[in-house]
Short mmCIF file of C-alpha atoms and ligand atoms in Angstrom, two decimals:
data_model
loop_
_atom_site.label_atom_id
_atom_site.label_comp_id
_atom_site.label_asym_id
_atom_site.label_seq_id
_atom_site.Cartn_x
_atom_site.Cartn_y
_atom_site.Cartn_z
CA MET A 1 207.47 -109.28 -5.58
CA ASP A 2 210.31 -111.58 -6.43
CA GLN A 3 213.82 -110.66 -4.75
CA ASP A 4 215.04 -109.54 -8.19
CA ASN A 5 212.01 -107.04 -8.43
CA ALA A 6 212.33 -105.82 -4.91
CA ILE A 7 210.97 -102.45 -4.39
CA TYR A 8 212.97 -99.78 -2.03
CA VAL A 9 211.79 -96.73 -0.67
CA THR A 10 213.54 -94.89 -3.41
CA LYS A 11 215.73 -95.44 -6.22
CA PRO A 12 218.15 -92.60 -7.72
CA TYR A 13 216.76 -91.53 -11.08
CA LEU A 14 219.79 -91.87 -13.38
CA PRO A 15 220.06 -89.92 -16.79
CA PRO A 16 220.93 -91.53 -19.85
CA ILE A 17 224.75 -92.73 -19.47
CA GLU A 18 225.62 -91.41 -22.84
CA GLU A 19 224.98 -88.00 -21.33
CA TYR A 20 227.14 -88.53 -18.47
CA VAL A 21 229.90 -89.84 -20.58
CA GLN A 22 229.91 -86.68 -22.55
CA TYR A 23 230.68 -84.92 -19.04
CA LEU A 24 233.27 -87.59 -18.48
CA ASP A 25 235.00 -86.54 -21.59
CA GLU A 26 235.10 -82.73 -20.60
CA ILE A 27 236.49 -83.87 -17.31
CA TRP A 28 239.27 -85.96 -19.10
CA LYS A 29 239.92 -83.15 -21.14
CA ASN A 30 239.82 -80.36 -18.20
CA GLY A 31 242.13 -82.64 -16.03
CA ILE A 32 240.25 -80.84 -13.02
CA LEU A 33 238.52 -83.24 -10.61
CA THR A 34 237.58 -81.21 -7.85
CA ASN A 35 238.53 -77.69 -5.99
CA ASN A 36 236.08 -75.42 -7.57
CA GLY A 37 236.36 -76.75 -11.19
CA PRO A 38 234.23 -75.43 -14.20
CA ILE A 39 231.23 -77.95 -13.91
CA HIS A 40 231.16 -76.96 -10.39
CA ARG A 41 230.82 -73.26 -10.80
CA GLN A 42 228.33 -74.09 -13.93
CA LEU A 43 226.05 -76.13 -11.35
CA GLU A 44 226.27 -73.22 -8.91
CA LYS A 45 225.06 -70.79 -11.50
CA ALA A 46 222.05 -73.18 -13.04
CA LEU A 47 220.73 -73.94 -9.65
CA GLN A 48 220.44 -70.27 -8.94
CA THR A 49 218.80 -69.61 -12.19
CA ARG A 50 216.58 -72.63 -11.90
CA PHE A 51 215.18 -71.96 -8.24
CA GLY A 52 215.98 -68.30 -8.13
CA TRP A 53 218.30 -69.14 -5.31
CA LYS A 54 220.59 -66.18 -4.01
CA ASN A 55 224.12 -66.96 -2.81
CA THR A 56 225.05 -70.46 -3.12
CA SER A 57 227.85 -72.72 -2.11
CA LEU A 58 227.98 -76.20 -3.19
CA PHE A 59 228.90 -79.24 -0.77
CA THR A 60 230.34 -82.75 -0.82
CA ASN A 61 227.14 -83.60 1.05
CA GLY A 62 224.51 -81.85 2.92
CA HIS A 63 225.62 -82.80 6.45
CA LEU A 64 229.03 -81.04 6.16
CA ALA A 65 226.94 -77.87 4.62
CA LEU A 66 224.87 -77.96 7.73
CA GLU A 67 228.00 -77.90 9.75
CA ALA A 68 229.57 -75.10 7.74
CA ALA A 69 226.69 -73.17 8.05
CA LEU A 70 226.83 -73.48 12.05
CA LYS A 71 230.57 -72.51 11.78
CA VAL A 72 229.96 -69.02 9.79
CA MET A 73 226.87 -67.70 11.64
CA ASP A 74 228.67 -66.08 14.30
CA LEU A 75 226.74 -68.03 17.12
CA LYS A 76 228.28 -67.83 20.64
CA LYS A 77 229.82 -71.13 21.23
CA GLY A 78 228.07 -73.42 23.93
CA GLY A 79 224.82 -71.43 22.94
CA GLU A 80 221.67 -73.53 22.82
CA ILE A 81 219.88 -74.24 19.39
CA ILE A 82 216.23 -75.19 19.51
CA THR A 83 215.57 -77.92 16.65
CA THR A 84 213.13 -80.82 16.07
CA PRO A 85 213.93 -84.51 17.41
CA TYR A 86 211.79 -85.61 14.50
CA THR A 87 214.60 -85.52 11.84
CA PHE A 88 217.23 -87.60 10.39
CA VAL A 89 220.22 -87.79 12.77
CA SER A 90 222.16 -85.40 10.98
CA THR A 91 220.55 -82.13 11.87
CA VAL A 92 221.10 -82.85 15.49
CA ALA A 93 224.61 -84.23 15.28
CA ALA A 94 225.68 -81.04 13.33
CA ILE A 95 224.34 -79.11 16.30
CA VAL A 96 226.35 -80.93 18.91
CA ASN A 97 229.48 -81.35 16.68
CA GLN A 98 229.89 -77.64 16.23
CA GLY A 99 229.68 -77.29 20.10
CA PHE A 100 226.31 -76.29 20.59
CA GLU A 101 223.69 -77.67 22.62
CA PRO A 102 220.52 -79.14 20.78
CA VAL A 103 217.11 -78.38 22.47
CA PHE A 104 214.23 -80.37 21.19
CA CYS A 105 211.08 -78.90 20.55
CA ASP A 106 207.82 -81.05 19.68
CA ILE A 107 206.43 -80.96 16.35
CA GLY A 108 203.14 -79.63 15.24
CA ASP A 109 201.16 -79.77 11.95
CA ASN A 110 202.78 -81.98 8.94
CA CYS A 111 205.47 -83.48 11.36
CA THR A 112 207.29 -79.75 11.44
CA ILE A 113 208.57 -78.00 14.48
CA ASP A 114 205.62 -76.56 16.47
CA PRO A 115 206.02 -72.49 16.81
CA ASN A 116 203.69 -72.61 19.67
CA GLN A 117 206.20 -74.46 21.61
CA ILE A 118 209.59 -72.71 20.53
CA GLU A 119 209.12 -69.47 22.87
CA TYR A 120 208.67 -71.61 26.05
CA LEU A 121 212.27 -72.97 25.29
CA ILE A 122 214.01 -69.88 24.71
CA THR A 123 216.60 -68.89 27.29
CA GLU A 124 219.46 -66.33 27.83
CA LYS A 125 221.53 -69.26 26.14
CA THR A 126 219.45 -69.56 22.85
CA VAL A 127 221.48 -68.65 19.82
CA ALA A 128 219.41 -70.01 16.72
CA ILE A 129 216.74 -72.14 15.38
CA LEU A 130 217.29 -75.08 13.16
CA PRO A 131 214.00 -76.18 11.86
CA VAL A 132 213.45 -78.90 9.27
CA HIS A 133 211.05 -78.69 6.30
CA VAL A 134 210.72 -82.60 6.95
CA TYR A 135 209.32 -84.48 3.60
CA GLY A 136 209.71 -81.14 1.96
CA PHE A 137 206.95 -79.70 4.09
CA PRO A 138 207.36 -75.99 4.68
CA CYS A 139 207.56 -75.05 8.33
CA ASP A 140 205.36 -72.34 9.64
CA THR A 141 208.29 -69.80 8.20
CA GLU A 142 206.20 -66.55 9.06
CA ARG A 143 205.80 -67.36 12.85
CA ILE A 144 209.23 -68.89 13.06
CA GLU A 145 210.51 -65.54 11.70
CA LYS A 146 208.60 -63.40 14.17
CA ILE A 147 209.93 -65.59 17.17
CA ALA A 148 213.42 -65.19 15.61
CA ASN A 149 213.14 -61.49 15.02
CA ASP A 150 211.71 -61.04 18.62
CA HIS A 151 214.35 -62.46 20.34
CA LYS A 152 217.34 -61.73 18.06
CA LEU A 153 217.93 -65.28 16.97
CA LYS A 154 219.30 -66.35 13.89
CA VAL A 155 217.36 -69.12 11.69
CA LEU A 156 219.07 -72.31 9.82
CA TYR A 157 216.67 -74.16 7.86
CA ASP A 158 217.32 -77.80 7.22
CA ALA A 159 215.80 -78.09 3.95
CA ALA A 160 217.40 -81.37 2.94
CA HIS A 161 214.10 -82.70 1.56
CA ALA A 162 212.66 -79.59 0.13
CA ILE A 163 214.44 -78.57 -3.31
CA GLY A 164 211.85 -77.15 -5.91
CA VAL A 165 209.48 -76.52 -2.96
CA LYS A 166 207.79 -72.97 -2.85
CA TYR A 167 205.73 -71.59 -0.19
CA LYS A 168 203.45 -68.85 -0.63
CA GLY A 169 204.80 -68.28 -4.12
CA GLU A 170 208.48 -67.90 -3.03
CA ASP A 171 211.20 -70.58 -3.15
CA ILE A 172 211.87 -72.38 0.02
CA SER A 173 215.24 -70.77 0.34
CA SER A 174 213.86 -67.30 0.84
CA TYR A 175 213.15 -67.97 4.36
CA GLY A 176 215.28 -67.76 7.06
CA ASP A 177 219.22 -66.85 7.10
CA ILE A 178 220.61 -70.16 5.63
CA SER A 179 218.83 -73.03 3.90
CA MET A 180 220.60 -76.28 3.55
CA PHE A 181 219.85 -78.72 0.48
CA SER A 182 220.96 -82.24 0.34
CA PHE A 183 221.58 -83.89 -2.95
CA HIS A 184 222.15 -87.49 -1.65
CA ALA A 185 221.39 -90.35 -3.88
CA THR A 186 218.22 -90.79 -2.23
CA LYS A 187 216.99 -87.43 -2.84
CA LEU A 188 214.71 -86.37 -5.74
CA PHE A 189 217.48 -84.42 -7.22
CA ASN A 190 220.92 -85.93 -6.69
CA THR A 191 224.69 -85.11 -7.32
CA ILE A 192 225.47 -88.83 -6.12
CA GLU A 193 226.38 -87.32 -2.60
CA GLY A 194 226.16 -83.50 -2.16
CA GLY A 195 224.50 -80.40 -0.92
CA ALA A 196 224.26 -76.83 -0.88
CA LEU A 197 223.89 -73.76 1.26
CA VAL A 198 221.73 -70.88 0.09
CA PHE A 199 221.90 -67.66 2.11
CA LYS A 200 220.57 -64.16 2.11
CA ASN A 201 223.76 -62.20 3.29
CA ALA A 202 225.96 -62.09 0.44
CA GLU A 203 229.03 -61.43 2.34
CA LEU A 204 228.87 -64.92 3.69
CA LYS A 205 229.86 -66.26 0.29
CA SER A 206 233.59 -65.94 0.46
CA LEU A 207 233.41 -66.96 4.15
CA ILE A 208 231.62 -70.32 3.34
CA ASP A 209 233.70 -71.15 0.21
CA LEU A 210 236.76 -70.56 2.49
CA HIS A 211 235.57 -72.99 5.32
CA LYS A 212 234.88 -75.44 2.78
CA ASN A 213 238.41 -75.42 1.52
CA PHE A 214 240.35 -75.76 4.86
CA GLY A 215 240.29 -71.80 4.91
CA ILE A 216 242.92 -71.67 2.02
CA SER A 217 242.64 -68.24 0.20
CA GLY A 218 245.85 -68.33 -2.03
CA GLN A 219 248.99 -70.57 -2.32
CA GLU A 220 250.46 -69.55 0.85
CA SER A 221 247.62 -68.15 2.74
CA ILE A 222 245.41 -69.76 5.34
CA GLU A 223 242.74 -67.41 6.87
CA LEU A 224 240.96 -69.72 9.16
CA VAL A 225 240.49 -73.23 10.75
CA GLY A 226 238.52 -74.76 7.87
CA MET A 227 237.00 -78.33 6.72
CA ASN A 228 237.42 -80.35 3.49
CA ALA A 229 233.87 -80.35 2.24
CA LYS A 230 234.19 -79.22 -1.66
CA MET A 231 231.71 -80.89 -4.06
CA ASN A 232 234.09 -82.50 -6.76
CA GLU A 233 233.46 -82.32 -10.87
CA PHE A 234 231.68 -86.03 -11.13
CA GLN A 235 229.23 -84.98 -8.33
CA ALA A 236 228.63 -81.45 -10.28
CA ALA A 237 228.21 -83.21 -13.71
CA MET A 238 225.52 -85.42 -12.28
CA GLY A 239 223.87 -82.39 -11.06
CA MET A 240 224.10 -80.51 -14.40
CA LEU A 241 222.50 -83.51 -16.08
CA LEU A 242 219.40 -84.04 -13.58
CA LEU A 243 218.68 -80.43 -13.79
CA ARG A 244 217.16 -81.16 -17.11
CA TYR A 245 215.18 -83.80 -15.98
CA PHE A 246 214.23 -82.07 -12.75
CA ASP A 247 210.58 -81.30 -14.32
CA PHE A 248 210.06 -84.89 -15.27
CA MET A 249 211.22 -86.35 -12.15
CA ILE A 250 208.63 -84.16 -10.15
CA LYS A 251 205.80 -84.95 -12.77
CA GLN A 252 206.54 -88.77 -12.47
CA ARG A 253 206.63 -88.51 -8.68
CA LYS A 254 203.34 -86.57 -8.42
CA THR A 255 201.63 -89.50 -10.31
CA VAL A 256 203.08 -91.98 -7.79
CA TYR A 257 201.91 -89.71 -4.91
CA ASP A 258 198.35 -89.04 -6.72
CA ARG A 259 197.94 -92.66 -7.03
CA TYR A 260 198.95 -93.60 -3.26
CA LEU A 261 196.13 -90.77 -2.33
CA HIS A 262 193.58 -92.21 -4.48
CA ASN A 263 194.02 -95.81 -3.04
CA LEU A 264 194.49 -95.02 0.58
CA GLU A 265 192.54 -91.76 1.22
CA GLY A 266 189.82 -92.57 3.60
CA VAL A 267 191.33 -95.93 4.68
CA GLY A 268 190.79 -96.29 8.32
CA SER A 269 193.38 -95.86 11.14
CA LEU A 270 195.82 -94.54 8.52
CA GLU A 271 196.72 -90.83 7.62
CA VAL A 272 198.62 -89.61 4.71
CA LEU A 273 200.58 -86.70 5.50
CA ARG A 274 199.71 -83.81 3.44
CA LYS A 275 201.67 -80.42 2.46
CA ASN A 276 200.47 -77.43 3.86
CA ASP A 277 198.19 -74.82 1.95
CA ASP A 278 200.28 -72.39 -0.20
CA THR A 279 202.88 -75.16 -1.02
CA LYS A 280 204.11 -76.27 -4.31
CA TYR A 281 205.16 -79.52 -3.35
CA ASN A 282 208.21 -81.58 -4.74
CA TYR A 283 206.97 -85.16 -3.95
CA ALA A 284 210.09 -85.95 -1.99
CA TYR A 285 208.60 -88.55 0.34
CA MET A 286 205.44 -90.48 0.74
CA PRO A 287 204.80 -90.33 4.47
CA VAL A 288 201.67 -92.13 6.21
CA LEU A 289 201.07 -92.53 9.83
CA PHE A 290 199.26 -95.83 10.90
CA LYS A 291 197.57 -95.22 14.30
CA THR A 292 197.40 -98.89 14.65
CA GLY A 293 199.41 -101.76 13.43
CA ARG A 294 202.32 -100.07 12.00
CA ASP A 295 204.77 -102.69 12.34
CA ARG A 296 202.57 -105.00 10.99
CA VAL A 297 202.21 -103.25 7.83
CA PHE A 298 205.64 -102.89 7.56
CA SER A 299 206.61 -106.54 7.95
CA CYS A 300 203.94 -107.54 5.18
CA LEU A 301 205.33 -105.21 2.79
CA GLU A 302 208.90 -107.04 3.83
CA LYS A 303 207.73 -110.22 3.33
CA GLU A 304 206.81 -109.02 -0.29
CA ASN A 305 210.26 -107.56 -0.67
CA ILE A 306 209.08 -104.04 -0.39
CA PHE A 307 211.11 -102.33 1.66
CA ALA A 308 209.50 -98.92 2.57
CA ARG A 309 211.47 -97.09 5.44
CA LYS A 310 210.47 -95.66 8.84
CA TYR A 311 211.66 -92.31 8.36
CA PHE A 312 212.42 -90.74 11.26
CA SER A 313 212.23 -93.34 13.75
CA PRO A 314 213.24 -93.32 16.49
CA SER A 315 212.55 -89.92 17.35
CA ILE A 316 216.06 -88.59 18.26
CA SER A 317 214.96 -87.89 21.70
CA LYS A 318 214.87 -91.73 22.20
CA VAL A 319 218.39 -92.13 20.97
CA GLU A 320 220.88 -92.96 24.04
CA SER A 321 223.60 -90.48 22.73
CA TYR A 322 221.46 -87.64 22.78
CA LYS A 323 219.26 -87.99 25.71
CA ARG A 324 221.41 -86.02 27.90
CA TYR A 325 220.04 -83.08 25.94
CA LEU A 326 216.26 -83.56 27.05
CA ARG A 327 214.82 -80.86 29.17
CA GLY A 328 211.73 -82.43 30.44
CA ASN A 329 209.35 -80.90 27.94
CA SER A 330 206.71 -82.90 26.34
CA LEU A 331 208.03 -84.51 22.82
CA ILE A 332 204.84 -86.63 22.71
CA LYS A 333 203.91 -85.77 19.12
CA ALA A 334 207.40 -86.28 17.67
CA GLU A 335 207.89 -89.87 19.74
CA THR A 336 204.22 -90.70 18.64
CA ALA A 337 204.69 -90.04 15.01
CA ALA A 338 208.04 -91.91 14.97
CA GLU A 339 206.29 -95.15 16.21
CA GLN A 340 203.56 -94.29 13.53
CA ILE A 341 205.39 -93.78 10.42
CA ILE A 342 205.83 -95.40 7.18
CA THR A 343 207.49 -93.65 4.26
CA LEU A 344 206.23 -95.66 1.37
CA PRO A 345 208.33 -96.25 -1.80
CA ILE A 346 208.28 -93.20 -4.25
CA TYR A 347 210.28 -92.68 -7.12
CA PRO A 348 210.05 -91.65 -10.80
CA GLU A 349 210.00 -95.09 -12.29
CA LEU A 350 207.44 -96.54 -9.64
CA THR A 351 204.45 -97.59 -11.89
CA THR A 352 200.85 -97.24 -10.86
CA THR A 353 200.71 -100.98 -10.95
CA GLN A 354 203.52 -101.18 -8.48
CA VAL A 355 201.58 -98.75 -6.24
CA ASP A 356 198.62 -100.35 -6.51
CA ILE A 357 200.01 -103.80 -5.33
CA ILE A 358 201.87 -101.93 -2.13
CA CYS A 359 198.66 -100.29 -1.34
CA GLU A 360 196.78 -103.68 -1.55
CA ILE A 361 199.35 -105.04 0.80
CA ILE A 362 198.86 -102.22 3.19
CA ILE A 363 195.04 -102.75 3.03
CA ASP A 364 195.20 -106.29 3.83
CA ALA A 365 197.64 -105.88 6.59
CA MET A 366 195.23 -103.29 8.41
CA TYR A 367 192.19 -106.07 7.79
CA GLU A 368 194.10 -108.67 9.25
CA GLY A 369 194.57 -106.54 12.26
CA GLY A 370 191.10 -105.98 12.64
CA ARG A 371 191.62 -102.18 11.34
N1 LIG B 401 219.20 -83.38 7.12
C1 LIG B 401 218.15 -84.47 6.99
C2 LIG B 401 216.49 -84.00 7.32
C3 LIG B 401 218.16 -85.35 6.19
O1 LIG B 401 217.29 -86.01 5.75
C4 LIG B 401 219.81 -85.75 5.50
C5 LIG B 401 219.86 -86.90 5.11
C6 LIG B 401 220.62 -84.78 5.99
C7 LIG B 401 220.16 -83.70 6.95
C8 LIG B 401 221.90 -85.28 5.76
O2 LIG B 401 222.27 -84.85 4.18
P1 LIG B 401 223.31 -85.73 3.52
O3 LIG B 401 224.80 -85.57 4.26
O4 LIG B 401 223.06 -87.26 3.44
O5 LIG B 401 223.80 -85.19 2.26
C9 LIG B 401 219.47 -91.86 4.09
C10 LIG B 401 220.47 -90.86 3.04
O6 LIG B 401 221.85 -91.48 3.53
C11 LIG B 401 220.38 -89.56 3.77
O7 LIG B 401 220.91 -88.59 2.81
C12 LIG B 401 218.92 -89.05 4.03
N2 LIG B 401 219.15 -87.87 4.86
C13 LIG B 401 218.28 -90.11 4.89
C14 LIG B 401 216.81 -89.65 4.96
O8 LIG B 401 218.16 -91.02 4.12
P2 LIG B 401 219.72 -94.23 4.82
O9 LIG B 401 220.46 -94.69 5.90
O10 LIG B 401 218.15 -94.62 4.93
O11 LIG B 401 220.07 -94.65 3.30
P3 LIG B 401 220.14 -96.01 2.92
O12 LIG B 401 221.26 -96.17 2.17
O13 LIG B 401 219.60 -97.08 3.63
O14 LIG B 401 219.40 -96.06 1.39
C15 LIG B 401 217.78 -96.11 1.54
C16 LIG B 401 217.20 -96.84 0.46
O15 LIG B 401 217.60 -95.94 -0.58
C17 LIG B 401 218.04 -98.04 0.30
O16 LIG B 401 217.28 -99.30 0.96
C18 LIG B 401 218.11 -98.32 -1.44
C19 LIG B 401 218.13 -97.07 -1.96
N3 LIG B 401 219.47 -96.75 -2.29
C20 LIG B 401 220.03 -96.03 -1.66
C21 LIG B 401 221.63 -95.67 -2.12
C22 LIG B 401 222.53 -94.95 -1.16
C23 LIG B 401 219.28 -96.75 -3.83
O17 LIG B 401 218.51 -97.08 -4.33
N4 LIG B 401 220.63 -96.17 -4.41
C24 LIG B 401 221.49 -95.68 -3.51
O18 LIG B 401 222.67 -95.27 -4.20
O19 LIG B 401 219.61 -92.86 4.46
#
């Protein structure tokens, strides 16, 4: 690939510009740019209808949505939250920023948190579990729910990657107390930046909405110490449009995903990570573990202007600022996966020819290293 045709790990799908301009016209007419405007309200409803989401609140990004969730869950400050180190740093930063202690639990199948390890980490200070449906692969939600019920813990799912995923016939948001979805430009469904909380308890709706708007409940009333985390109308307009294209985007991604599987399955010393059974997947990422030679493959791709990523490397347990939270339990699976992972390019416009070229480079790089 020459530089002009470089391929990145993702490329946002953009709707026809004329369709966005129609929304711009509407925004210009309304004169409302943000603060729970009409398009924001439309998108909240449209997402609920499309995905069967229960109570929903939109945010300007996924990270602030996570922080807001931690604020409203009525958790004892300073408490411990069991989470995974195999995630984007946002997950753990949210825990620390909100005054809790992250406790890292190793991963199991599909790089999601290992329920077998969770119970060993529970102490009298544990207040919640924050698992991540990493790459859109559902966690073992049933085991996690049982542990949470047995120990009276809350469950907040980081579902940043999991929009549109169904597990055992249910939308992924139906598991846990609250789920956070990210609509960042790099996600399969984007609102430029953006995110949402979806939650079981309807009473939380007004509290969450207060928190994301400084705690303001009226012109002269401020009910609590809040934040500013509202989605604006330009973001919401992008979301309304991309909802029209959601099925198309998934279909295109599936074609790319299937081509990778066809080309890479059975190639020695690599493992294409797969969804668990009972999952209707969204093809959010194309994660591959290279048991040997990961960095050689990565740099061979880079030389050809193919910019894959090592999501999620390093394991957060290896990051200096977070090492103080280590408890001495083994995180070997997370740390090994972080050293072996490459997330390959996947997005609707990627062609099967491009996938074939990427796979050829990968296989050649592996042969060079003697496989
Ligand atoms: N929890 C989890 C598990 C998450 O993965 C994330 C975010 C969050 C929480 C927090 O949600 P948000 O607050 O972000 O809504 C990216 C994203 O910024 C981040 O949203 C995402 N996870 C993370 C996995 O990936 P970077 O630093 O890798 O992004 P960047 O700018 O290097 O972009 C990657 C590639 O995408 C670029 O090489 C080119 C392409 N790209 C990127 C942008 C921004 C485009 O083609 N167009 C674009 O507009 O973090």
